JSON list of C-alpha atoms in Angstrom, two decimals:
[
{"chain": "A", "resi": 1, "resn": "MET", "atom": "CA", "xyz": [48.71, 94.73, 88.20]},
{"chain": "A", "resi": 2, "resn": "LEU", "atom": "CA", "xyz": [45.58, 93.81, 89.81]},
{"chain": "A", "resi": 3, "resn": "LEU", "atom": "CA", "xyz": [44.31, 92.26, 86.54]},
{"chain": "A", "resi": 4, "resn": "PHE", "atom": "CA", "xyz": [47.35, 90.18, 86.49]},
{"chain": "A", "resi": 5, "resn": "LEU", "atom": "CA", "xyz": [46.97, 89.01, 90.00]},
{"chain": "A", "resi": 6, "resn": "TRP", "atom": "CA", "xyz": [43.20, 88.22, 89.55]},
{"chain": "A", "resi": 7, "resn": "GLY", "atom": "CA", "xyz": [44.02, 86.27, 86.33]},
{"chain": "A", "resi": 8, "resn": "PHE", "atom": "CA", "xyz": [46.81, 84.37, 88.07]},
{"chain": "A", "resi": 9, "resn": "THR", "atom": "CA", "xyz": [44.66, 83.52, 91.01]},
{"chain": "A", "resi": 10, "resn": "THR", "atom": "CA", "xyz": [41.79, 82.30, 88.82]},
{"chain": "A", "resi": 11, "resn": "ILE", "atom": "CA", "xyz": [44.16, 80.16, 86.76]},
{"chain": "A", "resi": 12, "resn": "ILE", "atom": "CA", "xyz": [45.95, 78.46, 89.57]},
{"chain": "A", "resi": 13, "resn": "PHE", "atom": "CA", "xyz": [42.73, 77.63, 91.57]},
{"chain": "A", "resi": 14, "resn": "GLY", "atom": "CA", "xyz": [40.93, 76.58, 88.32]},
{"chain": "A", "resi": 15, "resn": "ILE", "atom": "CA", "xyz": [43.88, 74.26, 87.49]},
{"chain": "A", "resi": 16, "resn": "ALA", "atom": "CA", "xyz": [43.89, 72.84, 90.91]},
{"chain": "A", "resi": 17, "resn": "TYR", "atom": "CA", "xyz": [40.11, 72.20, 90.95]},
{"chain": "A", "resi": 18, "resn": "LEU", "atom": "CA", "xyz": [39.96, 70.77, 87.47]},
{"chain": "A", "resi": 19, "resn": "PHE", "atom": "CA", "xyz": [42.72, 68.27, 88.07]},
{"chain": "A", "resi": 20, "resn": "GLN", "atom": "CA", "xyz": [41.30, 67.32, 91.39]},
{"chain": "A", "resi": 21, "resn": "LEU", "atom": "CA", "xyz": [38.05, 66.55, 89.73]},
{"chain": "A", "resi": 22, "resn": "LEU", "atom": "CA", "xyz": [39.76, 64.43, 87.14]},
{"chain": "A", "resi": 23, "resn": "GLY", "atom": "CA", "xyz": [41.86, 62.63, 89.98]},
{"chain": "A", "resi": 24, "resn": "LEU", "atom": "CA", "xyz": [45.24, 63.82, 88.71]},
{"chain": "A", "resi": 25, "resn": "THR", "atom": "CA", "xyz": [46.19, 66.00, 91.63]},
{"chain": "A", "resi": 26, "resn": "LEU", "atom": "CA", "xyz": [49.94, 65.72, 91.02]},
{"chain": "A", "resi": 27, "resn": "ILE", "atom": "CA", "xyz": [49.63, 66.56, 87.39]},
{"chain": "A", "resi": 28, "resn": "GLY", "atom": "CA", "xyz": [47.70, 69.68, 88.43]},
{"chain": "A", "resi": 29, "resn": "LEU", "atom": "CA", "xyz": [50.40, 70.70, 90.87]},
{"chain": "A", "resi": 30, "resn": "GLU", "atom": "CA", "xyz": [53.11, 70.17, 88.11]},
{"chain": "A", "resi": 31, "resn": "MET", "atom": "CA", "xyz": [50.86, 72.36, 85.81]},
{"chain": "A", "resi": 32, "resn": "VAL", "atom": "CA", "xyz": [50.91, 75.21, 88.37]},
{"chain": "A", "resi": 33, "resn": "THR", "atom": "CA", "xyz": [54.63, 74.81, 88.85]},
{"chain": "A", "resi": 34, "resn": "ILE", "atom": "CA", "xyz": [55.19, 75.14, 85.06]},
{"chain": "A", "resi": 35, "resn": "LEU", "atom": "CA", "xyz": [52.96, 78.14, 84.88]},
{"chain": "A", "resi": 36, "resn": "ILE", "atom": "CA", "xyz": [55.12, 79.70, 87.85]},
{"chain": "A", "resi": 37, "resn": "LEU", "atom": "CA", "xyz": [58.31, 78.98, 85.90]},
{"chain": "A", "resi": 38, "resn": "PHE", "atom": "CA", "xyz": [56.90, 80.61, 82.70]},
{"chain": "A", "resi": 39, "resn": "ILE", "atom": "CA", "xyz": [55.49, 83.66, 84.45]},
{"chain": "A", "resi": 40, "resn": "SER", "atom": "CA", "xyz": [58.62, 84.14, 86.43]},
{"chain": "A", "resi": 41, "resn": "PHE", "atom": "CA", "xyz": [60.68, 83.93, 83.32]},
{"chain": "A", "resi": 42, "resn": "TRP", "atom": "CA", "xyz": [58.49, 86.28, 81.43]},
{"chain": "A", "resi": 43, "resn": "GLU", "atom": "CA", "xyz": [58.13, 88.88, 84.01]},
{"chain": "A", "resi": 44, "resn": "SER", "atom": "CA", "xyz": [61.82, 88.91, 85.11]},
{"chain": "A", "resi": 45, "resn": "ARG", "atom": "CA", "xyz": [62.79, 89.19, 81.41]},
{"chain": "A", "resi": 46, "resn": "LYS", "atom": "CA", "xyz": [60.84, 92.43, 81.36]},
{"chain": "A", "resi": 47, "resn": "GLY", "atom": "CA", "xyz": [61.96, 93.54, 84.70]},
{"chain": "A", "resi": 48, "resn": "ARG", "atom": "CA", "xyz": [58.67, 93.39, 86.38]},
{"chain": "A", "resi": 49, "resn": "TYR", "atom": "CA", "xyz": [59.55, 92.21, 89.75]},
{"chain": "A", "resi": 50, "resn": "ARG", "atom": "CA", "xyz": [56.48, 93.77, 91.46]},
{"chain": "A", "resi": 51, "resn": "ARG", "atom": "CA", "xyz": [54.26, 91.28, 89.68]},
{"chain": "A", "resi": 52, "resn": "ILE", "atom": "CA", "xyz": [56.56, 88.44, 90.92]},
{"chain": "A", "resi": 53, "resn": "ILE", "atom": "CA", "xyz": [56.25, 89.68, 94.55]},
{"chain": "A", "resi": 54, "resn": "GLY", "atom": "CA", "xyz": [52.38, 89.79, 94.01]},
{"chain": "A", "resi": 55, "resn": "MET", "atom": "CA", "xyz": [52.43, 86.32, 92.65]},
{"chain": "A", "resi": 56, "resn": "ASN", "atom": "CA", "xyz": [54.39, 85.20, 95.78]},
{"chain": "A", "resi": 57, "resn": "LEU", "atom": "CA", "xyz": [51.59, 86.49, 97.91]},
{"chain": "A", "resi": 58, "resn": "ILE", "atom": "CA", "xyz": [48.89, 84.66, 95.91]},
{"chain": "A", "resi": 59, "resn": "LEU", "atom": "CA", "xyz": [51.07, 81.38, 96.23]},
{"chain": "A", "resi": 60, "resn": "ILE", "atom": "CA", "xyz": [51.16, 81.84, 99.97]},
{"chain": "A", "resi": 61, "resn": "ILE", "atom": "CA", "xyz": [47.33, 82.20, 99.90]},
{"chain": "A", "resi": 62, "resn": "PHE", "atom": "CA", "xyz": [47.05, 79.23, 97.52]},
{"chain": "A", "resi": 63, "resn": "ILE", "atom": "CA", "xyz": [49.21, 76.96, 99.67]},
{"chain": "A", "resi": 64, "resn": "ALA", "atom": "CA", "xyz": [47.33, 78.00, 102.78]},
{"chain": "A", "resi": 65, "resn": "VAL", "atom": "CA", "xyz": [44.06, 77.20, 101.11]},
{"chain": "A", "resi": 66, "resn": "LEU", "atom": "CA", "xyz": [45.37, 73.81, 99.99]},
{"chain": "A", "resi": 67, "resn": "SER", "atom": "CA", "xyz": [46.64, 72.87, 103.42]},
{"chain": "A", "resi": 68, "resn": "ILE", "atom": "CA", "xyz": [43.66, 74.14, 105.45]},
{"chain": "A", "resi": 69, "resn": "SER", "atom": "CA", "xyz": [40.78, 73.02, 103.13]},
{"chain": "A", "resi": 70, "resn": "GLN", "atom": "CA", "xyz": [39.63, 69.44, 103.58]},
{"chain": "A", "resi": 71, "resn": "HIS", "atom": "CA", "xyz": [36.43, 69.55, 101.73]},
{"chain": "A", "resi": 72, "resn": "ILE", "atom": "CA", "xyz": [36.97, 71.28, 98.54]},
{"chain": "A", "resi": 73, "resn": "PHE", "atom": "CA", "xyz": [40.70, 70.77, 97.90]},
{"chain": "A", "resi": 74, "resn": "THR", "atom": "CA", "xyz": [42.01, 67.43, 99.22]},
{"chain": "A", "resi": 75, "resn": "TYR", "atom": "CA", "xyz": [45.64, 67.88, 98.09]},
{"chain": "A", "resi": 76, "resn": "ILE", "atom": "CA", "xyz": [47.17, 67.97, 101.58]},
{"chain": "A", "resi": 77, "resn": "GLN", "atom": "CA", "xyz": [45.95, 66.27, 104.70]},
{"chain": "A", "resi": 78, "resn": "HIS", "atom": "CA", "xyz": [46.70, 67.67, 108.12]},
{"chain": "A", "resi": 79, "resn": "HIS", "atom": "CA", "xyz": [49.44, 65.26, 108.83]},
{"chain": "A", "resi": 80, "resn": "ASP", "atom": "CA", "xyz": [51.08, 65.56, 105.45]},
{"chain": "A", "resi": 81, "resn": "ILE", "atom": "CA", "xyz": [53.97, 67.91, 106.31]},
{"chain": "A", "resi": 82, "resn": "GLU", "atom": "CA", "xyz": [56.33, 66.18, 103.80]},
{"chain": "A", "resi": 83, "resn": "LYS", "atom": "CA", "xyz": [53.85, 66.73, 100.94]},
{"chain": "A", "resi": 84, "resn": "LEU", "atom": "CA", "xyz": [53.46, 70.36, 101.96]},
{"chain": "A", "resi": 85, "resn": "LEU", "atom": "CA", "xyz": [57.29, 70.84, 101.94]},
{"chain": "A", "resi": 86, "resn": "VAL", "atom": "CA", "xyz": [57.51, 69.21, 98.48]},
{"chain": "A", "resi": 87, "resn": "ILE", "atom": "CA", "xyz": [54.93, 71.52, 97.05]},
{"chain": "A", "resi": 88, "resn": "ILE", "atom": "CA", "xyz": [56.57, 74.66, 98.54]},
{"chain": "A", "resi": 89, "resn": "VAL", "atom": "CA", "xyz": [60.15, 73.68, 97.53]},
{"chain": "A", "resi": 90, "resn": "GLY", "atom": "CA", "xyz": [58.84, 72.87, 94.03]},
{"chain": "A", "resi": 91, "resn": "PHE", "atom": "CA", "xyz": [57.21, 76.31, 93.77]},
{"chain": "A", "resi": 92, "resn": "ILE", "atom": "CA", "xyz": [60.31, 78.09, 94.96]},
{"chain": "A", "resi": 93, "resn": "LEU", "atom": "CA", "xyz": [62.58, 76.19, 92.67]},
{"chain": "A", "resi": 94, "resn": "ALA", "atom": "CA", "xyz": [60.40, 76.83, 89.73]},
{"chain": "A", "resi": 95, "resn": "GLN", "atom": "CA", "xyz": [60.28, 80.57, 90.56]},
{"chain": "A", "resi": 96, "resn": "LEU", "atom": "CA", "xyz": [64.00, 80.85, 91.07]},
{"chain": "A", "resi": 97, "resn": "LEU", "atom": "CA", "xyz": [64.85, 79.00, 87.85]},
{"chain": "A", "resi": 98, "resn": "GLY", "atom": "CA", "xyz": [62.41, 81.28, 85.83]},
{"chain": "A", "resi": 99, "resn": "ILE", "atom": "CA", "xyz": [63.90, 84.45, 87.36]},
{"chain": "A", "resi": 100, "resn": "PHE", "atom": "CA", "xyz": [67.45, 83.28, 86.74]},
{"chain": "A", "resi": 101, "resn": "TRP", "atom": "CA", "xyz": [66.63, 82.32, 83.11]},
{"chain": "A", "resi": 102, "resn": "GLY", "atom": "CA", "xyz": [64.69, 85.59, 82.43]},
{"chain": "A", "resi": 103, "resn": "ARG", "atom": "CA", "xyz": [67.53, 87.73, 83.76]},
{"chain": "A", "resi": 104, "resn": "GLN", "atom": "CA", "xyz": [70.14, 85.81, 81.75]},
{"chain": "A", "resi": 105, "resn": "PHE", "atom": "CA", "xyz": [67.91, 86.23, 78.62]},
{"chain": "A", "resi": 106, "resn": "TYR", "atom": "CA", "xyz": [67.39, 89.90, 79.31]},
{"chain": "A", "resi": 107, "resn": "LYS", "atom": "CA", "xyz": [71.31, 90.30, 79.59]},
{"chain": "A", "resi": 108, "resn": "GLN", "atom": "CA", "xyz": [72.01, 88.34, 76.41]},
{"chain": "A", "resi": 109, "resn": "GLN", "atom": "CA", "xyz": [69.39, 90.36, 74.57]},
{"chain": "A", "resi": 110, "resn": "ASN", "atom": "CA", "xyz": [70.90, 93.66, 75.60]},
{"chain": "A", "resi": 111, "resn": "LYS", "atom": "CA", "xyz": [74.32, 92.53, 74.52]},
{"chain": "A", "resi": 112, "resn": "THR", "atom": "CA", "xyz": [73.20, 92.02, 71.07]},
{"chain": "A", "resi": 113, "resn": "LYS", "atom": "CA", "xyz": [71.66, 95.42, 70.68]}
]
């Protein structure tokens, strides 16, 4: 579990920093959202909801770092509440869709057995 959380943290911060250096901040956030969708699908399909809860804690820290940091990560300025809400809603929707699809896939897979 700790190895999963460490890897997830490294990947999302690495994506955010790399795409900021390239000047493609929105594409970087979309890559993180797609990663959340995939991991939520994969982990809910296997029934590992503790990892999803741990991933949520890491995402809270990630969003806090993006909103507080003004020198390293320049994604969100102090007055950009709308951008912060769009990022949070995007992450939540991606995770909910991933969990829903993973559960449906798990149910469908069990019916065929």
